[in-house]
Coordinates of C-alpha atoms in Angstrom, one line a residue:
M180 CA 33.5 4.1 -6.4
S181 CA 33.4 6.4 -9.4
S182 CA 32.6 10.0 -8.7
A183 CA 31.5 10.7 -12.2
A184 CA 27.8 11.6 -12.4
P185 CA 25.8 9.2 -14.6
S186 CA 24.6 10.7 -17.8
P187 CA 20.9 11.1 -18.3
T188 CA 19.1 8.3 -20.1
P189 CA 16.5 8.9 -22.8
A190 CA 12.8 8.7 -21.9
R191 CA 11.7 5.2 -21.1
R192 CA 9.0 3.6 -23.2
L193 CA 5.6 3.5 -21.5
P194 CA 4.1 0.0 -21.3
L195 CA 0.8 -1.2 -22.6
A196 CA 1.2 -4.9 -22.4
G197 CA 0.1 -6.3 -19.1
V198 CA -1.4 -3.0 -17.8
L199 CA -4.9 -4.6 -17.8
R200 CA -3.8 -8.1 -16.9
V201 CA -6.0 -9.6 -14.2
G202 CA -4.0 -11.0 -11.2
R203 CA -4.8 -13.1 -8.2
P204 CA -7.0 -11.5 -5.5
S205 CA -5.6 -10.4 -2.2
D206 CA -5.7 -13.1 0.4
I207 CA -7.9 -10.8 2.5
W208 CA -10.0 -9.1 -0.2
F209 CA -13.2 -10.0 1.7
K210 CA -12.2 -8.2 4.8
P211 CA -12.3 -4.6 3.4
A212 CA -15.2 -5.6 1.2
L213 CA -17.4 -6.7 4.1
S214 CA -16.1 -4.0 6.4
V215 CA -17.0 -1.2 4.1
V216 CA -20.5 -2.6 3.5
V217 CA -21.2 -2.7 7.3
A218 CA -19.6 0.6 7.9
V219 CA -21.5 2.4 5.1
G220 CA -24.7 0.4 5.4
V221 CA -25.7 1.1 9.0
P222 CA -25.5 4.9 8.8
N223 CA -27.1 5.0 5.3
L224 CA -29.9 2.8 6.3
T225 CA -30.4 4.8 9.4
L226 CA -30.6 8.0 7.4
L227 CA -33.0 6.3 5.0
A228 CA -35.3 5.4 7.8
L229 CA -35.2 9.0 9.1
G230 CA -35.9 10.3 5.6
R231 CA -32.6 12.3 5.5
L232 CA -30.6 10.5 2.9
D233 CA -29.4 13.9 1.8
L234 CA -27.0 13.8 4.7
A235 CA -25.3 10.6 3.5
M236 CA -22.4 12.5 2.0
Y237 CA -21.2 13.4 5.5
T238 CA -21.6 9.9 7.0
M239 CA -19.8 8.4 4.0
A240 CA -16.7 10.5 5.0
G241 CA -16.4 8.6 8.3
S242 CA -17.7 5.3 7.0
L243 CA -15.1 4.9 4.3
C244 CA -12.3 5.0 6.9
A245 CA -13.1 1.3 7.4
L246 CA -11.2 0.6 4.2
Y247 CA -7.8 1.2 5.9
A248 CA -5.3 -0.7 8.1
H249 CA -6.6 -4.3 7.4
N250 CA -3.0 -5.6 7.3
L251 CA -2.1 -4.2 10.7
P252 CA -2.2 -6.1 14.0
Y253 CA -5.0 -4.9 16.1
A254 CA -2.9 -3.0 18.6
A255 CA -1.5 -0.9 15.8
R256 CA -4.7 -0.9 13.9
A257 CA -6.5 0.9 16.7
R258 CA -4.0 3.8 16.6
V259 CA -3.8 4.0 12.8
L260 CA -7.6 3.9 12.3
A261 CA -8.0 6.6 14.9
W262 CA -5.5 8.8 13.0
V263 CA -7.3 8.0 9.7
V264 CA -10.6 9.2 11.1
L265 CA -9.1 12.3 12.6
G266 CA -7.3 13.0 9.3
M267 CA -10.6 12.6 7.4
L268 CA -12.4 14.9 9.8
A269 CA -9.7 17.6 9.4
A270 CA -9.9 17.4 5.6
V271 CA -13.7 17.6 5.6
A272 CA -13.6 20.5 8.0
V273 CA -11.3 22.5 5.8
A274 CA -13.5 21.6 2.8
L275 CA -16.8 22.5 4.4
V276 CA -15.5 25.8 5.9
T277 CA -14.1 26.8 2.6
A278 CA -17.4 25.9 0.8
S279 CA -19.3 28.0 3.3
L280 CA -17.1 31.0 2.8
T281 CA -16.9 31.1 -1.0
S282 CA -18.7 29.8 -4.0
S283 CA -15.8 30.6 -6.4
A284 CA -15.1 27.5 -8.3
V285 CA -11.5 28.8 -9.0
V286 CA -10.8 29.0 -5.3
L287 CA -12.5 25.7 -4.6
V288 CA -10.4 23.8 -7.2
A289 CA -7.2 25.4 -5.8
V290 CA -8.0 24.3 -2.2
G291 CA -8.9 20.9 -3.5
A292 CA -5.6 20.6 -5.3
L293 CA -3.7 21.6 -2.2
L294 CA -5.6 19.2 0.0
A295 CA -4.9 16.4 -2.5
A296 CA -1.2 17.1 -2.5
A297 CA -1.0 17.2 1.3
Q298 CA -3.0 13.9 1.5
K299 CA -0.7 12.3 -1.0
A300 CA 2.4 13.3 0.8
L301 CA 1.2 12.3 4.3
C302 CA -0.2 8.9 3.1
D303 CA 3.0 8.0 1.3
A304 CA 5.2 9.2 4.2
T305 CA 3.3 7.2 6.8
R306 CA 3.0 4.2 4.4
I307 CA -0.6 3.8 5.4
G308 CA -1.2 1.4 2.5
P309 CA -4.3 0.9 0.3
P310 CA -6.5 2.7 -0.6
G311 CA -4.0 5.5 0.1
P312 CA -4.9 9.1 -0.5
V313 CA -7.7 8.5 -3.1
I314 CA -10.5 8.2 -0.5
F315 CA -9.4 11.3 1.3
A316 CA -9.2 13.3 -2.0
F317 CA -12.6 12.0 -3.1
I318 CA -14.4 13.0 0.1
S319 CA -12.7 16.3 0.6
S320 CA -13.1 17.4 -3.1
A321 CA -16.8 16.4 -3.1
S322 CA -17.3 18.3 0.2
L323 CA -15.8 21.5 -1.4
F324 CA -18.5 21.5 -4.0
T325 CA -21.4 20.8 -1.6
P326 CA -23.5 24.0 -0.8
Q327 CA -22.9 24.8 2.8
T328 CA -23.4 27.5 5.4
L329 CA -21.0 28.1 8.3
G330 CA -23.7 27.2 10.8
Q331 CA -24.2 23.8 9.2
V332 CA -20.6 22.8 9.5
P333 CA -20.5 21.6 13.1
G334 CA -23.6 19.3 12.6
H335 CA -22.2 17.8 9.4
L336 CA -18.8 17.2 11.1
A337 CA -20.6 15.5 14.0
L338 CA -22.2 13.1 11.5
A339 CA -18.9 12.3 9.9
A340 CA -17.3 11.8 13.4
A341 CA -20.1 9.4 14.5
A342 CA -19.7 7.4 11.3
G343 CA -16.0 7.4 11.7
A344 CA -16.3 6.0 15.3
W345 CA -18.6 3.3 13.9
A346 CA -16.0 2.5 11.2
W347 CA -13.3 2.2 13.9
L348 CA -15.5 -0.3 15.7
V349 CA -16.1 -2.3 12.5
G350 CA -12.3 -2.3 11.7
M351 CA -11.5 -3.6 15.2
A352 CA -14.4 -6.2 15.4
P353 CA -12.6 -9.1 13.8
G354 CA -10.1 -9.1 16.6
L355 CA -12.7 -10.5 18.9
V356 CA -12.7 -13.7 16.8
R357 CA -9.1 -13.9 15.5
P358 CA -7.0 -11.6 17.6
H359 CA -3.7 -12.6 16.0
G360 CA -4.9 -12.9 12.4
P361 CA -2.8 -10.1 10.8
E362 CA 0.5 -11.3 12.2
R363 CA -0.4 -14.9 11.4
R364 CA -0.9 -13.9 7.7
A365 CA 2.3 -11.9 7.7
T366 CA 4.2 -14.9 9.1
A367 CA 2.7 -17.2 6.5
R368 CA 3.7 -14.8 3.7
A369 CA 7.3 -14.9 5.0
L370 CA 7.3 -18.7 5.1
N371 CA 6.0 -19.0 1.6
A372 CA 8.4 -16.4 0.2
A373 CA 11.4 -18.2 1.9
A374 CA 10.2 -21.5 0.5
A375 CA 10.0 -20.0 -3.0
Y376 CA 13.6 -18.8 -2.7
A377 CA 14.8 -22.1 -1.4
E378 CA 13.2 -23.9 -4.3
M379 CA 14.7 -21.6 -6.8
S380 CA 18.1 -21.8 -5.3
V381 CA 18.2 -25.6 -5.3
A382 CA 16.8 -26.0 -8.8
P383 CA 20.0 -25.1 -10.9
S384 CA 22.1 -27.7 -9.1
A385 CA 19.9 -30.5 -10.3
S386 CA 20.8 -29.9 -13.9
T387 CA 24.4 -28.9 -14.0
A388 CA 24.9 -30.1 -17.6
A389 CA 22.0 -28.1 -18.8
S390 CA 23.2 -25.1 -16.9
A391 CA 26.6 -25.4 -18.5
A392 CA 25.1 -25.5 -21.9
A393 CA 22.8 -22.5 -21.3
S394 CA 23.7 -19.2 -22.8
A395 CA 25.3 -16.5 -20.7
E396 CA 22.1 -14.4 -21.0
A397 CA 20.0 -17.2 -19.7
S398 CA 22.4 -17.7 -16.8
L399 CA 22.2 -14.0 -15.9
T400 CA 18.4 -14.1 -16.1
A401 CA 18.3 -17.0 -13.7
S402 CA 20.7 -15.3 -11.3
A403 CA 18.6 -12.1 -11.4
G404 CA 15.5 -14.2 -10.7
R405 CA 17.1 -15.7 -7.7
E406 CA 18.2 -12.3 -6.4
R407 CA 14.7 -11.1 -6.9
A408 CA 13.3 -14.1 -5.0
R409 CA 15.8 -13.5 -2.2
A410 CA 14.9 -9.8 -2.1
A411 CA 11.2 -10.7 -2.0
G412 CA 11.8 -13.2 0.8
A413 CA 13.8 -10.6 2.8
A414 CA 11.0 -8.1 2.3
A415 CA 8.4 -10.6 3.5
V416 CA 10.5 -11.5 6.5
H417 CA 11.0 -7.9 7.3
A418 CA 7.3 -7.2 7.0
A419 CA 6.5 -10.1 9.3
W420 CA 8.9 -8.8 12.0
Q421 CA 7.3 -5.3 11.7
S422 CA 3.9 -6.9 12.1
L423 CA 5.0 -8.8 15.2
F424 CA 6.7 -5.7 16.7
A425 CA 3.4 -3.8 16.4
T426 CA 1.4 -6.3 18.4
G427 CA 2.5 -4.9 21.8
A428 CA 3.2 -7.4 24.6
R429 CA 5.1 -10.6 23.7
S430 CA 2.4 -13.1 24.4
E431 CA 2.9 -16.8 23.8
P432 CA 1.2 -16.7 20.4
R433 CA 3.6 -14.0 19.4
R434 CA 6.6 -15.9 20.6
A435 CA 5.4 -18.9 18.6
L436 CA 5.1 -16.8 15.5
E437 CA 8.6 -15.3 16.1
R438 CA 10.1 -18.7 16.0
L439 CA 8.4 -19.4 12.7
V440 CA 9.8 -16.2 11.2
V441 CA 13.2 -17.3 12.5
R442 CA 12.8 -20.4 10.3
A443 CA 12.1 -18.2 7.3
E444 CA 15.3 -16.3 8.0
I445 CA 17.2 -19.5 8.2
A446 CA 15.8 -20.6 4.9
L447 CA 17.1 -17.4 3.3
A448 CA 20.5 -18.0 4.9
A449 CA 20.8 -21.7 4.1
P450 CA 18.4 -22.6 1.3
A451 CA 20.2 -25.8 0.4
D452 CA 19.5 -27.2 3.9
T453 CA 15.9 -26.1 3.9
D454 CA 12.8 -28.2 3.3
P455 CA 10.4 -25.9 1.4
G456 CA 7.5 -28.3 1.9
R457 CA 7.8 -27.9 5.7
L458 CA 7.8 -24.1 5.4
R459 CA 4.7 -24.2 3.2
S460 CA 3.0 -26.7 5.6
W461 CA 3.6 -24.3 8.5
A462 CA 2.2 -21.4 6.4
R463 CA -1.0 -23.5 5.7
D464 CA -1.4 -24.2 9.4
L465 CA -1.5 -20.5 10.1
R466 CA -4.7 -20.1 8.2
G467 CA -7.9 -20.1 10.2
T468 CA -8.1 -20.0 14.0
G469 CA -6.2 -23.2 14.8
P470 CA -3.2 -23.2 17.1
V471 CA 0.1 -21.8 15.9
P472 CA 2.5 -24.6 14.8
S473 CA 4.8 -25.3 17.7
V474 CA 8.5 -24.9 17.0
E475 CA 10.6 -25.2 20.0
P476 CA 13.7 -22.9 20.4
A477 CA 16.9 -24.8 20.0
S478 CA 19.3 -22.1 21.1
A479 CA 19.5 -19.0 23.2
A480 CA 20.0 -17.0 20.1
D481 CA 16.6 -18.1 18.9
E482 CA 15.0 -16.6 22.0
L483 CA 16.9 -13.3 21.5
L484 CA 14.8 -12.7 18.3
G485 CA 11.8 -10.6 19.1
V486 CA 13.1 -8.9 22.2
E487 CA 12.9 -5.2 22.4
V488 CA 16.3 -4.6 20.7
E489 CA 14.5 -4.6 17.4
R490 CA 13.1 -1.2 18.3
A491 CA 16.6 0.3 18.6
A492 CA 16.8 1.5 15.0
G493 CA 13.5 3.4 15.4
R494 CA 11.7 5.1 12.6
R495 CA 12.8 8.2 10.7
P496 CA 11.1 11.4 11.7
L497 CA 8.0 12.3 9.6
A498 CA 9.8 15.4 8.3
D499 CA 12.6 13.3 6.9
R500 CA 10.2 11.0 5.1
L501 CA 8.3 13.9 3.6
G502 CA 11.4 15.4 2.0
P503 CA 11.8 12.9 -0.9
L504 CA 8.1 13.1 -1.6
L505 CA 8.2 16.7 -2.6
P506 CA 8.2 16.0 -6.4
L507 CA 5.1 13.7 -6.0
A508 CA 3.3 16.4 -4.0
L509 CA 4.2 19.0 -6.7
R510 CA 2.9 16.7 -9.4
T511 CA -0.3 16.2 -7.5
V512 CA -1.1 19.9 -6.8
L513 CA -0.2 20.9 -10.4
G514 CA -2.1 18.1 -12.1
C515 CA -5.2 18.4 -9.9
A516 CA -5.4 22.2 -10.2
L517 CA -5.0 22.1 -14.0
A518 CA -7.5 19.2 -14.4
G519 CA -10.1 21.1 -12.4
Y520 CA -9.6 24.3 -14.3
V521 CA -9.8 22.6 -17.7
S522 CA -13.0 20.9 -16.6
L523 CA -14.4 24.2 -15.5
A524 CA -13.4 25.8 -18.9
L525 CA -15.3 23.0 -20.6
G526 CA -18.4 23.8 -18.6
V527 CA -18.5 20.5 -16.6
G528 CA -20.7 20.9 -13.5
R529 CA -18.6 18.7 -11.3
P530 CA -14.9 19.6 -11.8
Y531 CA -13.9 17.7 -8.6
W532 CA -14.3 14.5 -10.6
A533 CA -11.4 15.6 -12.9
L534 CA -9.4 16.7 -9.8
V535 CA -9.9 13.3 -8.1
T536 CA -9.0 11.4 -11.3
A537 CA -5.7 13.3 -11.5
A538 CA -5.1 12.7 -7.8
S539 CA -5.6 8.9 -8.2
L540 CA -3.0 8.6 -10.9
Y541 CA 0.2 9.5 -9.0
Q542 CA 2.3 6.5 -8.1
A543 CA 6.0 6.0 -7.1
N544 CA 7.2 6.8 -10.7
I545 CA 6.1 7.9 -14.1
T546 CA 5.8 4.3 -15.5
L547 CA 3.4 3.3 -12.7
T548 CA 1.5 6.6 -13.1
W549 CA 1.0 5.8 -16.8
S550 CA -0.3 2.3 -16.0
R551 CA -2.7 3.7 -13.4
G552 CA -3.9 6.3 -15.9
V553 CA -4.7 3.6 -18.5
Q554 CA -6.4 1.5 -15.8
R555 CA -8.4 4.4 -14.5
V556 CA -9.7 5.5 -17.9
V557 CA -10.7 1.9 -19.0
G558 CA -12.3 1.2 -15.7
N559 CA -14.3 4.4 -15.6
L560 CA -15.6 4.1 -19.1
V561 CA -16.8 0.6 -18.5
G562 CA -18.2 1.7 -15.2
V563 CA -20.2 4.5 -16.9
L564 CA -21.8 1.8 -19.1
L565 CA -22.6 -0.2 -16.0
F566 CA -24.2 2.8 -14.4
A567 CA -26.4 3.2 -17.5
A568 CA -27.6 -0.4 -17.0
V569 CA -28.2 0.0 -13.3
A570 CA -29.7 3.5 -13.1
P571 CA -33.3 2.4 -13.9
L572 CA -33.1 -0.1 -10.9
A573 CA -31.5 2.5 -8.6
H574 CA -34.2 5.0 -9.5
L575 CA -37.0 2.8 -8.2
G576 CA -36.6 4.5 -4.8
P577 CA -34.2 5.6 -2.1
A578 CA -34.0 2.1 -0.7
A579 CA -32.9 0.7 -4.1
L580 CA -30.4 3.5 -4.4
V581 CA -28.8 2.6 -1.1
L582 CA -28.7 -1.1 -1.8
C583 CA -27.1 -0.5 -5.2
C584 CA -24.4 1.6 -3.6
L585 CA -23.7 -1.1 -1.0
A586 CA -23.4 -3.7 -3.8
F587 CA -20.9 -1.5 -5.7
N588 CA -18.9 -0.9 -2.5
F589 CA -18.5 -4.6 -2.0
G590 CA -17.7 -5.2 -5.7
A591 CA -15.0 -2.5 -5.8
E592 CA -13.1 -4.0 -2.8
A593 CA -13.6 -7.5 -4.1
L594 CA -12.1 -6.7 -7.5
I595 CA -9.6 -3.9 -7.0
S596 CA -6.8 -6.2 -5.7
R597 CA -7.0 -8.2 -9.0
N598 CA -6.4 -5.0 -11.0
Y599 CA -7.2 -1.4 -10.4
W600 CA -9.4 -1.1 -13.5
L601 CA -11.7 -3.9 -12.4
G602 CA -12.3 -2.1 -9.1
S603 CA -12.9 1.2 -11.0
I604 CA -15.8 -0.5 -12.8
C605 CA -17.6 -0.6 -9.5
V606 CA -16.3 2.6 -8.1
T607 CA -17.6 4.7 -11.0
P608 CA -21.3 3.8 -10.7
M609 CA -21.0 4.0 -7.0
A610 CA -19.7 7.6 -7.2
L611 CA -22.4 8.5 -9.7
L612 CA -25.1 7.1 -7.4
I613 CA -23.8 8.9 -4.4
T614 CA -24.5 12.2 -6.1
E615 CA -28.1 11.2 -6.3
F616 CA -28.6 10.9 -2.5
T617 CA -29.9 14.5 -2.6
G618 CA -32.3 13.7 -5.4
F619 CA -32.4 11.7 -8.7
Q620 CA -30.7 13.3 -11.7
R621 CA -30.6 12.8 -15.4
P622 CA -28.4 9.8 -16.1
G623 CA -27.2 11.1 -19.5
E624 CA -25.9 14.3 -17.9
L625 CA -24.1 12.4 -15.1
M626 CA -22.5 10.0 -17.6
T627 CA -21.3 12.8 -19.9
D628 CA -19.8 14.8 -17.1
R629 CA -18.0 11.6 -15.7
I630 CA -16.6 10.7 -19.1
V631 CA -15.3 14.2 -19.8
D632 CA -13.8 14.6 -16.3
T633 CA -12.1 11.2 -16.5
V634 CA -10.4 11.9 -19.8
V635 CA -9.5 15.5 -18.8
G636 CA -8.2 14.3 -15.4
A637 CA -6.1 11.5 -16.9
L638 CA -4.6 13.5 -19.7
I639 CA -3.8 16.7 -17.6
G640 CA -2.7 14.6 -14.6
F641 CA -0.3 12.6 -16.6
A642 CA 1.0 15.7 -18.4
A643 CA 1.8 17.2 -15.0
A644 CA 3.7 14.1 -14.0
V645 CA 5.8 14.3 -17.1
A646 CA 6.4 18.0 -16.5
V647 CA 7.6 17.6 -12.9
T648 CA 10.6 15.3 -13.1
N649 CA 11.6 13.5 -9.9
R650 CA 15.3 14.4 -10.1
R651 CA 15.8 13.3 -6.5
A652 CA 15.3 9.6 -7.4
G653 CA 18.9 9.2 -8.3
D654 CA 20.0 10.9 -5.0
R655 CA 17.8 8.5 -3.1
I656 CA 19.5 5.5 -4.6
E657 CA 22.9 6.9 -3.6
N658 CA 21.7 7.5 -0.1
A659 CA 20.1 4.0 0.1
L660 CA 23.3 2.4 -1.1
D661 CA 25.4 4.3 1.5
T662 CA 22.9 3.2 4.2
V663 CA 23.2 -0.4 3.2
E664 CA 27.0 -0.3 3.1
C665 CA 27.2 1.3 6.6
A666 CA 24.7 -1.2 8.0
R667 CA 26.6 -4.1 6.3
E668 CA 30.0 -3.0 7.7
H669 CA 28.5 -2.6 11.2
T670 CA 27.0 -6.0 11.0
A671 CA 30.2 -7.5 9.7
R672 CA 32.2 -6.0 12.5
L673 CA 29.9 -7.5 15.1
I674 CA 30.1 -10.9 13.4
T675 CA 33.9 -10.9 13.8
A676 CA 33.7 -9.5 17.4
E677 CA 34.6 -12.0 20.0
R678 CA 31.9 -11.1 22.4
P679 CA 29.4 -8.6 21.0
A680 CA 27.0 -6.9 23.4
P681 CA 23.8 -8.9 24.1
G682 CA 21.3 -8.3 21.3
A683 CA 23.7 -6.0 19.3
L684 CA 24.1 -8.4 16.4
D685 CA 20.4 -9.0 16.2
A686 CA 19.7 -5.3 16.2
A687 CA 22.4 -4.7 13.5
R688 CA 20.9 -7.6 11.4
R689 CA 17.5 -5.9 11.7
S690 CA 18.9 -2.6 10.5
L691 CA 20.7 -4.2 7.6
A692 CA 17.5 -6.1 6.5
S693 CA 15.5 -2.9 6.7
A694 CA 18.1 -1.1 4.6
L695 CA 18.1 -3.8 1.9
V696 CA 14.3 -3.6 1.7
E697 CA 14.4 0.1 1.3
L698 CA 17.2 -0.1 -1.3
R699 CA 15.1 -2.4 -3.5
A700 CA 12.0 -0.2 -3.2
T701 CA 14.0 2.9 -4.0
A702 CA 15.7 1.2 -7.0
D703 CA 12.4 0.0 -8.4
A704 CA 10.9 3.4 -8.1
A705 CA 13.8 5.1 -9.8
A706 CA 13.9 2.6 -12.6
G707 CA 10.5 3.7 -13.8
E708 CA 11.1 7.5 -13.6
W709 CA 11.0 9.8 -16.6
W710 CA 14.2 11.3 -18.2
Q711 CA 16.2 10.2 -15.2
R712 CA 19.9 9.4 -15.0
A713 CA 20.7 5.8 -15.4
V714 CA 20.1 3.6 -12.3
P715 CA 23.3 2.0 -11.1
T716 CA 21.9 -1.5 -11.5
E717 CA 25.2 -3.3 -11.1
R718 CA 26.0 -1.5 -7.9
V719 CA 22.5 -2.1 -6.5
L720 CA 22.7 -5.8 -7.3
L721 CA 26.2 -6.0 -5.8
A722 CA 25.0 -4.2 -2.6
E723 CA 22.0 -6.6 -2.3
R724 CA 24.2 -9.7 -2.9
T725 CA 26.8 -8.8 -0.4
G726 CA 24.2 -7.5 2.1
H727 CA 22.2 -10.7 2.0
R728 CA 25.4 -12.8 2.3
T729 CA 26.2 -10.7 5.4
L730 CA 22.7 -11.4 6.8
A731 CA 23.2 -15.1 6.2
T732 CA 26.6 -15.0 7.9
A733 CA 25.0 -13.2 10.9
V734 CA 22.4 -16.0 11.2
R735 CA 25.1 -18.6 11.2
R736 CA 27.1 -16.6 13.7
Q737 CA 24.2 -16.6 16.1
G738 CA 24.0 -20.3 15.8
L739 CA 20.5 -20.3 14.3
H740 CA 21.6 -22.4 11.3
A741 CA 21.6 -25.5 13.6
L742 CA 17.9 -25.2 14.5
E743 CA 15.9 -28.4 13.9
G744 CA 12.9 -28.5 11.7
T745 CA 14.1 -26.8 8.6
R746 CA 16.1 -29.5 7.0
A747 CA 14.9 -32.1 4.6

């Protein structure tokens, strides 16, 4: 291994093609969409009936927690949603107390920027998933600029807590009908990803002459495509295991799902002996509430999968996961603060919109941040036009206002998984309408403020991302490569051992699979960073190739390759 430090590469070109491309919707898009309508609708309609719609801002803080944790099994979802609600209450408490103690916009923007940075770091470190820190930043920033007295804070927090408890119940309610739904979906994704890799691996052998005549560049492209498919399959299998591990007790449905995930692992290890159609058929059978496809274990090694040894590796402490996120936190606090102050200097009445726009941009690297900025600006501008069209209807009365907000809540979640800008088209008018819960306002003024804040937040936020270079990205790749190599060597030693300890090889294989998934995510993040040293692409691909081969050898060593039901 060369010890020479890679030289910095010039700034990468920022993409425009494909940034607004509309993709396929999430397979569970309707779950957060329906959940947020129910979680927001009940408190808002209750306040409407009581004639206190001016308090809806506080109930929205708790209600929007229903957007989180829809991919998690219900045992884990209960814990995560509880932490989301507590985190939201903590952020709102800080914001409301600050608002009650000072009316200085300079101080409020500074506190909002610090809150946004903390929320970004914690959401990324815990990998809570969509919608990430944006909802926290939106609610806490708006709360900062809501007139408040210290005596009102407990009552307003109680409203947020009550709505948060209702959101928790809404998030958990589907478990009564489909208690194993999340882990069934995760298993189905693993089966489909393994089938895709098996199909791609077999395809070249069917046209040897054509492959021989192909150019070296085309051959390398095909090889890279197969490596990507294998990495995607490994990530899907790893995610399926993590989902199953989070379900708690090993019930019979979980055991049946474990055996299906084993079949996906076998497909990755021996794609030539795999029937992709069978894997896809099992994945289809996992939809709905029907019984889990029965796949009987064919060896003792099969039954070892899923026992508690998978927990041996454990999770890194939160402090260790926060360390690499420091550059993103610095980008967030700098970009949000500057965006808020520029908005104030321009005389905009709601600088928190610029702050939230900046907070929403920051992704894993500068390229993704740029793409999110373009999507945010386009979505918000179109959303402002939609607000102009809907405002006369919403101003018919408080009931119409609430119903319009609920419709936009649903639309945002229905569209955002296809592309962020589509969801922003609904988020923008919803945010504008929420400001009118305390009383109808002039649409022209709201629209102007929103446009100015969007442009300011996007420009200043992206400038901050460029200014704060993530120089740790290269170090993270080196660390990830070292972790993969150590895990691979450990697994290889157990493969050649005459009698490894019970469960030791399985635990080592889990650790290696996790390390490979982390390496791919780290390499992808570093590849889109700004003015960063060259990513050691060849070393990464070599580590992935040898690591996946070791995983395949481990599967064969455990005797899993002989299982029935995966061959043509």
